[in-house]
Amino acid sequence: DPFVCVRFKCDEMKLEGLRKAMGSARPRPPVADAIQERFTVNPIVRGHALRRFVEEQTAAKRYEDVARWLQLGPYVEVQRNLRGLRQRTKAAADDQSVLRQVDIQLKKKTANSLEAWDEAAVLVYANRILALLGKELTLSSLRRADPVFITVRARATSEEKQLGLEGLRQARRSTAVLYEEKGNTNGGAPLTTGLLVDFVAAIEAHAQAMVAEAAERTAAANAAFAEIWRIAEPLFAEERSTPETCPICTTPIALSAALSAEGVRRHIASSRADLVDYAKSKKVLDDARLAVDQVHAQLCIAMNTLVPLLPEPHVELKTALVANLKATKLWNFGAVPDAATLKTTLHEFMKTLDASISKIEAKQGDNTYAKALGKFEELLELAEERERAVRKLAELEKLAVELNTQAAFISGEIRKEVQALLDALQVPINEIYRQIQGDGAAPIRLELPSEADTDQQRLNLVIDFAANRGGVQPGGFLSDSQIHSLALALRLAAIKQFNTAAPIIALDDIVTSYDADHRRRIAALLAKEFTEFQLIITTHDERFFTYLKDQLGDKNFHFTRIIRLDPDFGPRFVDHRVTDAMIEARWHDGESASNEMRQAEEEWLLGLCRDFGVNIRIRPVDKACSYERGELASALAGFLRDQGLAPPAVPGVNNRFLESLQLGSIENFGSHFQDAPYGDGSIGDEKARWAEFKFFRRRFVCPKCGKDRFKRPNQITKAVCANGGCEAQFEFGKPGSSSIQGV
């Protein structure tokens, strides 16, 4: 699988790791994480992202980034937490919802008499309630310890024991359910109502229904013939011809008891009418029985309800009620329990209740101490709830003030640290910006908010554009080139200042918006200010690449070009070579290596032609810099011929090997489509061809030192060894052996 190799060297320490280049699972090697931890500022500077810090980032996000550069991340977190706590505390201190809820409940409890809480108004309302019970009572405060409140509570308790107005009314209602005598408007006997009266009436109605049902049952004694009569009735209807014999027993109709068809019709009608009357009386009896059961149950419940409501002095009534209740429960359609004594006692009790109720109503109406106590309890609960809410809001307000004080102190201390580091960063930022934009570049400032501003987590980037345009935002006054330079200066200054633990800078296409002068200045800046940094620079700009080579030189820097991207391999560099090991690996896997062979031959020919300085014909404009293997081999052959140099023959190859390289017949068998069946090349052919090429390639070495790199300065006609300590003139050495096995 393809992978990316990561290597780091620091003094004598060397670190290396691999990362997969494809697939979803591509974890970073530990060495990359170890180096990542050393970076304070992200060392990768991309041209397309430079403007974001200047133009797009908010002051708060800019502050967060710079604070991270300054290693103030924990301070930023403290400030953020403090600000969030202050905001939540202030919101809670300003929250009046509990007080508003108390006002809503107060309005409801006072029947809209009071709209909002006012203790004096609430006291007046409470004392108006007390005035209905006794003018001598007046609350002085809404407290449970108030003497009048204690008095009201004691009287309410006593009122409950004495069966107060509401208790009397309930006892009267329960008594009336059992029995009540009302005056007759016509002057006759009093009217009586209640379950005791209804029970007797229900029993009498049931007895009458039983008598009626018994009489009708005798009349309908022949009810067994009801179905026969129903079927026979349509057979003897007047509109039909009547049968001469009985359809059941075949007796002639004239000889039957009815004597004729008309007699049969009359007998059927009479019998069926008797059945209807019986059915009605039976239903009446069933309904009467149900009514007795219902009244009986209700009567027992009513007496049970009244017993506990009777005051202690009414012992006679209680005794009669309990005795009658017992007899009623045991009753089962026998003699009706005697209730004369109970009715008389209930009537007397009713008169006593009416007198007591009238007396209390004349004195205090519907108002009782129990009701007053209940209302006071509701008002006291609201008062306590409001008092708790007021205390809580007061404490929250105090806490908010304390938090503001603490936040101001902490932010002030952090401000000092941040400002000191900003001051240290300010000079290198402006120096780098000046070197890119020239001596007339306007100064840049990174400013914190004023000390009076409670939110210190902001960083303003301003520029003194002109005498009358001081402290302005860069975006509205600078050109694209200047904004780009400003962002680049910020990043480079921060990296130089804070990434000393891992002095690495990666610059990716940072000159897209610059003219030639600015590109040259940036190259000079990198060569001057960042000599102690490992620079990794990628660019599409040919001129900037040339300036970098001119300013940085080949001594400390390596320059290369990516000539294409190979989907199966990755980036192909201009100095990339297909190795022998790569070709042999293909054969080891049982695969053809013809494409690799052709590429390796082209790479070797191109390098040798460049070293020898051969002349080659300029290609057409659509392929101006792309030379094929045949062209390179032809140009090299012409150069050697002009120099009087004849390459040694390759054993087993009759033609000159350079001519063989021009044709590439064997290689083409494996890399080009063949029309003839079985026309493709074999791995054996490829191996033999590669051995011949390696034999030929080995002849191009220095006869003195054995190196294979050459050069040909313009002032000489023949190539010499590129080894500085050798520089022997190139000539072909003797092969030494005609065998190519193992070469």
XYZ file of C-alpha atoms in Angstrom:
743
model
C 0.000 0.000 0.000
C 1.230 3.544 -0.695
C 2.356 5.507 2.334
C 3.884 8.803 3.369
C 7.185 8.681 5.221
C 7.716 11.320 7.928
C 11.267 11.949 9.125
C 12.569 14.474 11.649
C 16.166 15.153 12.664
C 17.179 17.369 15.587
C 20.908 17.405 16.397
C 21.781 13.717 16.785
C 18.176 12.582 17.338
C 16.356 11.083 14.371
C 12.631 10.244 14.326
C 10.689 8.460 11.606
C 7.145 7.226 11.032
C 4.814 6.038 8.269
C 1.252 6.987 7.427
C -0.990 5.310 4.877
C -1.733 7.423 1.817
C -5.068 5.746 1.037
C -8.058 4.367 2.925
C -10.317 5.702 5.676
C -8.140 4.538 8.589
C -4.931 6.582 8.315
C -3.769 7.344 11.859
C -0.886 9.711 12.285
C 2.347 8.075 13.453
C 3.446 8.837 17.035
C 6.385 10.877 15.794
C 4.008 13.313 14.043
C 1.933 13.694 17.228
C 5.097 14.285 19.245
C 6.160 17.092 16.920
C 2.615 18.500 16.795
C 2.668 18.971 20.572
C 5.715 21.238 20.220
C 3.867 23.731 18.022
C 2.259 26.709 19.731
C 1.179 28.329 16.459
C 0.099 26.206 13.481
C 3.249 26.170 11.292
C 1.337 25.555 8.050
C 0.534 28.842 6.301
C -1.763 28.537 3.295
C -2.189 31.421 0.928
C -5.963 31.013 0.512
C -6.493 31.181 4.308
C -4.257 34.170 5.109
C -6.950 36.820 4.721
C -9.302 35.139 7.163
C -7.450 36.395 10.261
C -7.497 39.980 8.976
C -10.909 40.239 7.326
C -13.231 37.444 8.435
C -12.386 36.578 12.036
C -14.314 38.274 14.800
C -12.437 40.159 17.500
C -13.328 37.413 19.998
C -12.078 34.575 17.736
C -8.912 36.542 16.947
C -8.314 37.003 20.672
C -8.724 33.266 21.227
C -6.223 32.407 18.471
C -3.618 34.915 19.636
C -4.091 33.844 23.267
C -3.373 30.282 22.161
C -0.262 31.484 20.339
C 0.775 33.249 23.531
C 0.199 30.051 25.530
C -2.619 31.706 27.468
C -5.203 29.020 26.749
C -6.018 28.383 30.461
C -6.477 32.141 31.001
C -8.900 32.278 28.083
C -10.877 29.401 29.603
C -10.979 31.159 32.984
C -12.229 34.346 31.338
C -14.848 32.452 29.350
C -16.110 30.632 32.447
C -16.203 33.853 34.460
C -18.102 35.644 31.718
C -20.614 32.804 31.460
C -21.064 32.726 35.250
C -21.545 36.499 35.367
C -24.117 36.373 32.600
C -26.092 33.576 34.260
C -25.919 35.270 37.673
C -27.004 38.624 36.266
C -29.874 36.969 34.378
C -30.987 35.213 37.561
C -30.733 38.457 39.565
C -32.897 40.242 36.990
C -35.468 37.448 36.805
C -38.722 38.787 38.315
C -40.837 35.812 37.275
C -41.304 34.539 40.862
C -42.529 37.957 42.023
C -44.885 38.163 39.041
C -46.234 34.718 39.907
C -46.888 35.881 43.477
C -48.849 38.850 42.097
C -50.909 36.529 39.886
C -51.715 34.276 42.840
C -52.529 37.315 45.031
C -55.010 38.585 42.455
C -56.617 35.155 42.332
C -56.751 34.691 46.133
C -58.253 38.138 46.713
C -60.890 37.838 43.950
C -59.179 40.604 41.922
C -59.206 42.997 44.886
C -55.391 43.395 44.746
C -53.371 43.590 41.511
C -49.809 43.571 42.895
C -48.164 42.816 46.200
C -48.212 45.629 48.725
C -47.958 44.519 52.344
C -50.002 47.444 53.662
C -52.777 46.779 51.124
C -52.735 43.064 51.960
C -53.094 43.905 55.683
C -56.094 46.122 54.938
C -57.687 43.284 52.931
C -57.087 40.767 55.768
C -58.519 43.152 58.403
C -61.658 43.642 56.283
C -62.230 39.889 56.581
C -61.683 40.074 60.359
C -64.106 42.972 60.694
C -66.932 40.676 59.611
C -66.181 38.453 62.622
C -65.470 41.081 65.263
C -64.383 44.710 65.148
C -62.098 44.187 68.131
C -59.678 42.096 65.968
C -57.028 43.851 63.812
C -53.851 42.290 62.386
C -50.739 44.463 62.722
C -48.445 42.310 60.523
C -48.520 39.335 58.145
C -46.709 37.072 60.576
C -47.755 33.850 62.260
C -46.507 35.297 65.543
C -48.973 38.206 65.354
C -51.273 38.060 68.466
C -54.454 38.484 66.424
C -53.428 35.656 64.078
C -52.908 33.396 67.114
C -56.378 34.398 68.404
C -58.057 33.630 65.070
C -56.372 30.233 64.934
C -57.570 29.397 68.487
C -61.144 30.469 67.715
C -61.168 28.451 64.486
C -60.133 25.371 66.465
C -62.874 26.021 69.029
C -65.365 26.615 66.235
C -64.609 23.222 64.771
C -65.236 21.550 68.139
C -68.540 23.447 68.586
C -69.871 22.486 65.194
C -69.715 25.824 63.474
C -71.954 27.299 60.818
C -70.770 25.078 58.002
C -71.000 21.999 60.207
C -74.540 22.939 61.229
C -75.519 23.379 57.602
C -74.082 20.017 56.679
C -75.934 18.334 59.577
C -79.186 20.001 58.446
C -78.702 18.825 54.853
C -78.074 15.283 56.016
C -81.163 15.414 58.331
C -83.350 16.740 55.510
C -82.267 13.857 53.340
C -83.707 11.482 55.967
C -86.817 13.372 57.072
C -88.252 16.902 56.980
C -91.681 18.410 57.764
C -92.751 21.464 55.776
C -95.777 23.667 56.350
C -98.770 23.160 54.062
C -99.748 26.309 52.185
C -103.414 25.139 52.186
C -103.482 24.965 55.999
C -103.709 21.171 56.154
C -101.320 18.660 57.666
C -97.613 19.400 57.166
C -95.882 17.950 54.108
C -93.233 15.305 54.874
C -90.267 14.431 52.650
C -87.086 12.373 52.936
C -85.888 8.822 52.546
C -87.910 7.582 55.520
C -91.110 8.686 53.743
C -89.860 7.415 50.373
C -89.012 4.009 51.903
C -92.561 3.500 53.225
C -94.026 4.676 49.915
C -91.778 2.305 47.940
C -92.798 -0.657 50.134
C -96.525 0.193 49.666
C -96.085 0.511 45.905
C -94.334 -2.850 45.827
C -97.217 -4.508 47.766
C -99.800 -3.096 45.337
C -97.742 -4.273 42.366
C -97.603 -7.779 43.818
C -101.420 -7.924 44.128
C -101.888 -6.676 40.535
C -99.354 -9.114 39.169
C -101.051 -12.061 40.962
C -104.437 -11.161 39.478
C -103.094 -10.851 35.957
C -101.164 -14.080 36.334
C -104.466 -15.983 36.983
C -106.068 -14.399 33.921
C -103.111 -15.471 31.801
C -102.984 -19.040 33.159
C -102.880 -20.395 29.612
C -99.672 -18.466 28.825
C -98.130 -21.732 27.535
C -100.312 -21.394 24.409
C -98.981 -17.902 23.639
C -96.734 -19.050 20.773
C -99.498 -21.193 19.251
C -101.901 -18.258 19.358
C -99.353 -16.031 17.723
C -98.902 -18.459 14.813
C -102.608 -19.275 14.464
C -103.783 -15.655 14.450
C -102.847 -14.915 10.794
C -104.426 -18.229 9.678
C -107.856 -17.104 10.987
C -107.614 -13.512 9.846
C -110.844 -12.144 8.346
C -109.317 -11.324 4.986
C -108.235 -14.889 4.424
C -110.213 -18.034 3.711
C -110.410 -19.913 6.985
C -109.546 -23.611 7.254
C -112.375 -26.092 7.812
C -110.345 -28.209 10.220
C -107.893 -27.327 12.991
C -104.342 -27.152 11.517
C -102.987 -28.856 14.666
C -105.459 -31.606 15.697
C -107.526 -31.850 12.430
C -110.765 -31.405 14.422
C -113.484 -29.853 12.259
C -113.916 -26.206 13.222
C -117.699 -26.603 13.449
C -117.286 -29.367 16.054
C -114.729 -27.385 18.185
C -115.524 -25.402 21.355
C -115.387 -22.166 19.320
C -117.991 -23.631 16.837
C -116.796 -21.339 14.020
C -113.775 -19.434 12.610
C -115.117 -16.211 14.119
C -115.222 -17.909 17.528
C -111.559 -18.947 17.113
C -110.609 -15.354 16.251
C -112.360 -14.002 19.363
C -110.720 -16.635 21.600
C -107.203 -15.841 20.259
C -107.705 -12.026 20.687
C -108.979 -12.406 24.277
C -106.190 -14.751 25.326
C -103.465 -12.564 23.844
C -104.894 -9.413 25.522
C -104.730 -11.198 28.890
C -101.067 -11.928 28.237
C -100.297 -8.234 27.479
C -101.899 -7.085 30.749
C -99.915 -9.662 32.652
C -96.653 -8.520 31.056
C -97.377 -4.928 32.080
C -98.150 -5.882 35.690
C -94.993 -8.018 35.842
C -92.842 -5.047 34.733
C -94.516 -2.785 37.303
C -93.702 -5.333 40.017
C -90.058 -5.587 38.917
C -89.695 -1.784 38.872
C -91.265 -1.542 42.343
C -88.847 -4.140 43.687
C -85.891 -2.216 42.208
C -87.176 1.055 43.693
C -87.442 -0.559 47.148
C -83.842 -1.846 46.894
C -82.539 1.580 45.834
C -84.380 3.520 48.563
C -83.341 0.923 51.145
C -79.661 1.329 50.230
C -79.872 5.143 50.155
C -81.622 5.168 53.537
C -78.873 3.102 55.176
C -76.172 5.369 53.711
C -77.977 8.553 54.821
C -78.365 7.311 58.416
C -74.733 6.235 58.515
C -73.732 9.738 57.299
C -75.779 11.572 59.903
C -74.620 9.589 62.974
C -71.108 11.170 63.230
C -72.496 14.675 62.557
C -74.758 14.670 65.647
C -73.518 16.888 68.531
C -72.971 15.292 71.939
C -76.123 16.790 73.604
C -78.457 14.952 71.155
C -78.077 11.489 72.710
C -81.768 10.550 72.264
C -81.639 11.225 68.533
C -78.413 9.313 68.142
C -79.862 6.279 69.990
C -83.037 6.246 67.899
C -81.029 6.705 64.689
C -78.664 3.817 65.472
C -81.550 1.509 66.439
C -83.527 2.315 63.288
C -80.382 1.916 61.161
C -79.858 -1.581 62.582
C -83.495 -2.580 61.964
C -83.402 -1.135 58.439
C -80.281 -3.056 57.513
C -81.926 -6.315 58.706
C -85.265 -5.623 56.921
C -86.083 -8.044 54.084
C -89.601 -7.267 52.788
C -91.183 -7.892 56.143
C -92.851 -5.386 58.466
C -91.596 -1.835 58.019
C -89.324 -0.754 60.960
C -91.192 1.670 63.218
C -89.775 5.148 62.553
C -92.354 7.301 64.375
C -90.024 8.113 67.273
C -87.112 8.742 64.905
C -89.184 11.110 62.765
C -90.296 13.105 65.809
C -86.748 13.339 67.129
C -85.402 14.334 63.685
C -88.070 17.041 63.419
C -87.054 18.479 66.810
C -83.375 18.295 65.863
C -84.139 20.118 62.602
C -85.795 22.974 64.503
C -82.779 23.223 66.830
C -80.405 23.349 63.838
C -82.471 26.047 62.099
C -82.413 28.176 65.254
C -78.629 27.826 65.667
C -77.966 28.582 61.997
C -80.210 31.661 62.052
C -78.469 32.944 65.185
C -74.956 32.568 63.693
C -75.991 34.019 60.315
C -77.507 37.020 62.061
C -74.201 37.592 63.808
C -71.526 36.881 61.131
C -73.238 35.724 57.950
C -71.190 33.163 55.968
C -67.942 34.250 57.577
C -66.298 31.866 60.012
C -63.004 31.841 61.838
C -62.034 28.703 59.913
C -62.559 30.514 56.580
C -60.689 33.553 57.834
C -57.810 31.352 59.054
C -57.658 29.598 55.652
C -57.481 32.930 53.815
C -54.788 34.223 56.188
C -52.769 31.033 55.619
C -52.914 31.587 51.858
C -51.786 35.201 52.238
C -48.993 34.202 54.638
C -47.732 31.552 52.212
C -47.613 34.155 49.433
C -45.830 36.586 51.778
C -43.234 33.949 52.703
C -42.747 32.919 49.079
C -42.230 36.529 48.052
C -39.864 37.162 50.946
C -37.752 34.154 49.926
C -37.674 35.358 46.313
C -36.662 38.893 47.376
C -33.875 37.530 49.571
C -32.666 35.266 46.763
C -32.630 38.138 44.252
C -30.745 40.322 46.720
C -28.126 37.609 47.255
C -27.808 37.080 43.507
C -27.327 40.803 43.024
C -24.566 40.806 45.648
C -22.987 37.767 43.985
C -23.122 39.478 40.583
C -21.325 42.513 42.010
C -18.663 40.279 43.590
C -18.231 38.316 40.349
C -17.804 41.553 38.390
C -15.138 42.628 40.868
C -13.350 39.290 40.636
C -13.671 39.207 36.833
C -12.283 42.730 36.575
C -9.288 41.753 38.725
C -8.576 38.508 36.846
C -9.113 40.126 33.439
C -6.798 42.947 34.491
C -4.034 40.495 35.366
C -4.568 38.537 32.163
C -4.653 41.805 30.243
C -1.206 42.668 31.557
C 0.156 39.320 30.376
C -1.532 39.526 26.992
C -0.531 43.132 26.461
C 3.095 42.373 27.338
C 3.177 39.566 24.780
C 1.369 41.696 22.208
C 3.953 44.408 22.723
C 6.670 41.815 22.112
C 4.865 40.648 18.961
C 4.156 44.129 17.635
C 7.729 44.948 16.593
C 8.424 41.779 14.564
C 5.013 42.015 12.895
C 5.683 45.528 11.681
C 9.261 44.666 10.707
C 8.133 41.734 8.551
C 5.286 43.794 7.098
C 7.726 46.617 6.278
C 10.162 44.263 4.575
C 7.372 42.997 2.314
C 5.591 46.298 1.609
C 8.539 48.685 1.764
C 9.647 51.441 4.162
C 6.448 53.446 3.710
C 4.216 50.700 5.129
C 1.685 51.966 7.700
C 2.182 50.623 11.271
C -0.033 47.770 12.507
C -1.414 47.504 16.022
C -3.019 44.682 17.962
C -5.173 46.365 20.612
C -7.179 45.048 23.545
C -10.403 46.805 24.591
C -10.153 49.606 27.128
C -9.760 48.591 30.759
C -13.281 49.868 31.447
C -14.686 47.256 29.049
C -15.852 44.257 31.096
C -15.438 41.889 28.150
C -11.690 41.669 27.627
C -11.845 38.626 25.360
C -11.530 40.647 22.179
C -8.544 41.621 20.090
C -8.827 44.456 17.594
C -6.518 44.593 14.605
C -6.079 48.200 13.434
C -3.728 50.143 11.217
C -2.649 53.810 11.131
C -3.387 54.299 7.458
C -2.838 58.057 7.410
C -2.590 61.039 9.741
C -6.359 61.479 9.640
C -7.076 57.737 9.428
C -5.570 56.329 12.604
C -6.719 53.089 14.216
C -8.903 51.955 11.270
C -9.878 48.452 10.191
C -7.477 47.204 7.489
C -10.170 45.789 5.204
C -11.542 49.184 4.213
C -8.231 50.870 3.351
C -5.630 48.318 2.210
C -5.216 46.637 -1.165
C -5.359 42.870 -1.631
C -1.574 42.703 -1.638
C -1.320 44.732 1.575
C -3.976 42.659 3.380
C -2.199 39.492 2.264
C 1.116 40.882 3.523
C -0.458 41.893 6.835
C -1.844 38.408 7.432
C 1.461 36.809 6.411
C 3.385 39.112 8.766
C 1.102 38.193 11.667
C 1.560 34.456 11.127
C 5.297 34.549 10.464
C 5.958 36.796 13.474
C 3.890 34.541 15.752
C 5.590 31.370 14.458
C 9.048 32.886 14.892
C 8.219 34.141 18.370
C 6.467 31.100 19.811
C 7.463 27.983 17.813
C 11.050 27.833 19.017
C 10.562 24.274 20.306
C 9.927 23.055 16.744
C 11.326 25.609 14.247
C 9.406 24.482 11.176
C 7.414 26.609 8.708
C 5.381 25.238 5.790
C 4.332 27.878 3.231
C 1.764 26.760 0.663
C 1.265 29.042 -2.355
C 1.491 32.311 -0.387
C 2.263 34.711 -3.281
C -0.868 34.436 -5.414
C -1.816 38.124 -5.004
C 1.672 39.673 -5.254
C 3.532 41.353 -8.090
C 7.164 40.528 -8.946
C 8.712 43.038 -6.518
C 6.786 41.697 -3.550
C 7.652 38.117 -4.435
C 11.331 38.953 -4.464
C 11.008 40.742 -1.119
C 9.293 37.731 0.447
C 12.079 35.457 -0.810
C 14.660 37.857 0.659
C 12.696 38.010 3.924
C 12.723 34.230 4.285
C 16.449 34.070 3.536
C 17.226 36.826 6.055
C 14.844 36.304 8.983
C 14.279 32.540 9.077
C 17.730 31.013 8.708
C 17.206 28.929 11.861
C 13.909 27.463 10.641
C 13.265 24.420 8.484
C 11.319 25.943 5.582
C 9.001 23.844 3.412
C 7.723 25.946 0.520
C 5.359 24.879 -2.266
C 4.318 27.182 -5.089
C 2.797 27.207 -8.545
C 4.596 30.485 -9.308
C 7.653 29.985 -11.543
C 9.114 33.421 -10.775
C 8.804 32.991 -7.017
C 10.480 29.576 -7.358
C 13.331 31.235 -9.231
C 13.647 33.978 -6.600
C 13.780 31.370 -3.845
C 16.574 29.486 -5.609
C 18.413 32.762 -6.112
C 17.993 33.987 -2.506
C 18.279 30.723 -0.592
C 20.803 28.892 -2.746
C 21.548 25.199 -3.152
C 23.852 24.934 -0.147
C 21.204 24.670 2.551
C 18.054 24.061 0.485
C 16.817 21.398 -1.864
C 14.666 22.438 -4.810
C 12.547 20.095 -6.874
C 9.546 20.155 -9.163
C 6.419 17.994 -9.271
C 5.970 17.211 -12.923
C 2.725 15.267 -12.620
C 0.397 13.426 -10.264
C 0.239 9.682 -10.826
C -2.997 8.158 -9.393
C -1.201 4.844 -8.788
C 1.950 6.365 -7.345
C 1.416 9.912 -6.126
C 3.430 12.995 -7.035
C 6.157 12.430 -9.589
C 9.151 14.694 -9.018
C 11.404 15.895 -11.771
C 14.326 13.992 -10.267
C 12.330 10.874 -9.514
C 13.883 7.647 -10.727
C 12.436 4.212 -11.240
C 14.807 1.944 -9.318
C 15.986 -1.552 -10.165
C 14.261 -2.762 -7.000
C 10.907 -1.454 -8.229
C 11.248 -3.354 -11.511
C 12.346 -6.554 -9.818
C 9.455 -6.263 -7.345
C 7.027 -6.324 -10.275
C 8.608 -9.502 -11.603
C 8.573 -11.021 -8.116
C 4.785 -10.514 -8.048
C 4.472 -12.227 -11.433
C 3.607 -8.953 -13.223
C 5.056 -7.276 -16.292
C 7.508 -4.402 -15.648
C 7.599 -3.097 -19.231
C 6.164 0.313 -18.344
C 8.678 0.748 -15.523
C 11.504 -0.322 -17.853
C 10.532 2.249 -20.475
C 10.272 4.983 -17.821
C 13.625 4.029 -16.256
C 15.291 4.153 -19.667
C 13.780 7.579 -20.391
C 14.874 8.899 -16.974
C 18.451 7.634 -17.463
C 18.691 9.033 -20.979
C 17.292 12.418 -19.898
C 19.719 12.686 -16.984
C 22.705 11.696 -19.102
C 21.744 14.077 -21.914
C 21.444 16.879 -19.374
C 24.838 16.054 -17.813
C 26.573 15.810 -21.208
C 24.812 18.946 -22.453
C 23.629 17.373 -25.692
C 21.818 19.369 -28.348
C 18.255 18.330 -29.044
C 15.679 19.543 -31.485
C 13.016 21.832 -29.995
C 9.683 20.060 -29.910
C 6.372 21.441 -31.268
C 4.683 23.966 -29.035
C 2.111 21.487 -27.687
C 4.955 19.305 -26.316
C 7.668 21.862 -25.941
C 9.399 20.259 -22.960
C 8.401 16.611 -23.332
C 11.005 14.388 -25.023
C 10.477 10.765 -25.878
C 12.971 7.962 -25.360
C 13.805 7.693 -29.046
C 14.608 11.405 -29.338
C 16.868 11.303 -26.289
C 18.701 8.185 -27.515
C 19.179 9.750 -30.974
C 20.508 13.023 -29.502
C 22.940 11.144 -27.217
C 24.179 9.000 -30.122
C 24.824 12.119 -32.213
C 26.722 13.806 -29.363
C 28.970 10.742 -28.809
C 29.605 10.407 -32.520
C 30.676 14.064 -32.750
C 33.076 13.512 -29.837
C 34.534 10.383 -31.429
C 33.199 8.193 -28.673
C 31.787 4.785 -29.544
C 29.837 2.965 -26.818
C 31.029 -0.617 -26.288
C 28.849 -3.274 -27.845
C 26.432 -5.180 -25.682
C 27.020 -8.924 -25.883
C 24.293 -10.661 -27.799
C 23.038 -7.455 -29.455
C 24.161 -6.973 -33.057
C 22.957 -3.379 -33.529
C 24.173 -0.386 -31.586
C 22.342 -0.370 -28.252
C 21.363 3.292 -28.549
C 19.512 2.395 -31.719
C 17.855 -0.427 -29.795
C 16.782 2.076 -27.152
C 15.256 4.249 -29.857
C 13.062 1.360 -31.004
C 12.253 -0.240 -27.611
C 10.798 -3.306 -29.288
C 10.943 -5.618 -26.288
C 9.510 -3.008 -23.923
C 6.697 -2.217 -26.332
C 5.551 -5.835 -26.379
C 4.542 -5.520 -22.729
C 3.205 -1.959 -22.773
C 1.381 -1.749 -26.137
C -1.575 -3.688 -27.531
C -0.567 -6.506 -29.892
C -2.827 -7.539 -32.776
C -1.389 -11.038 -33.170
C -2.453 -13.735 -30.676
C 0.267 -14.544 -28.154
C 2.112 -11.420 -29.358
C 2.575 -9.961 -25.887
C 6.019 -10.061 -24.361
C 7.069 -12.369 -21.574
C 8.733 -11.695 -18.237
C 11.709 -13.723 -19.467
C 12.125 -11.348 -22.437
C 11.888 -8.371 -20.088
C 14.553 -9.740 -17.734
C 16.948 -10.404 -20.600
C 16.365 -6.932 -22.050
C 16.879 -5.289 -18.634
C 20.172 -7.124 -18.107
C 21.373 -5.791 -21.500
C 20.327 -2.232 -20.540
C 22.135 -2.406 -17.180
C 25.292 -3.641 -18.948
C 25.097 -0.698 -21.339
C 24.302 1.787 -18.525
C 27.320 0.632 -16.503
C 29.651 1.754 -19.287
C 28.804 5.415 -18.569
C 31.006 5.843 -15.501
C 34.096 7.908 -14.756
C 37.190 5.888 -15.735
C 39.058 7.408 -12.801
C 36.675 7.437 -9.777
C 33.779 5.264 -10.973
C 31.082 7.927 -10.364
C 28.159 8.194 -12.795
C 27.402 11.945 -12.661
C 28.910 14.299 -15.260
C 28.872 17.938 -16.292
C 29.915 19.952 -19.356
C 30.468 23.638 -18.769
C 29.928 25.908 -21.749
C 33.658 26.540 -22.312
C 34.548 22.863 -22.936
C 33.346 20.449 -25.570
C 33.616 17.148 -23.678
C 31.882 16.129 -20.493
C 33.882 15.690 -17.308
C 33.203 13.911 -14.012
C 30.934 15.932 -11.722
C 32.899 14.772 -8.656
C 34.668 17.909 -7.448
C 37.808 16.001 -6.517
C 38.050 14.189 -9.839
C 36.717 16.050 -12.914
C 38.345 13.498 -15.239
C 37.346 13.726 -18.896
C 34.707 11.203 -19.819
C 35.651 8.195 -21.928
C 34.345 4.672 -22.176
C 36.113 2.191 -20.000
C 36.841 -1.346 -21.012
C 33.969 -3.761 -20.326
C 36.240 -6.265 -18.673
C 33.926 -9.198 -19.483
C 31.629 -10.099 -22.293
C 29.111 -11.740 -19.949
C 26.085 -9.764 -18.842
C 24.886 -12.354 -16.325
C 24.482 -10.832 -12.849
C 25.029 -7.230 -14.035
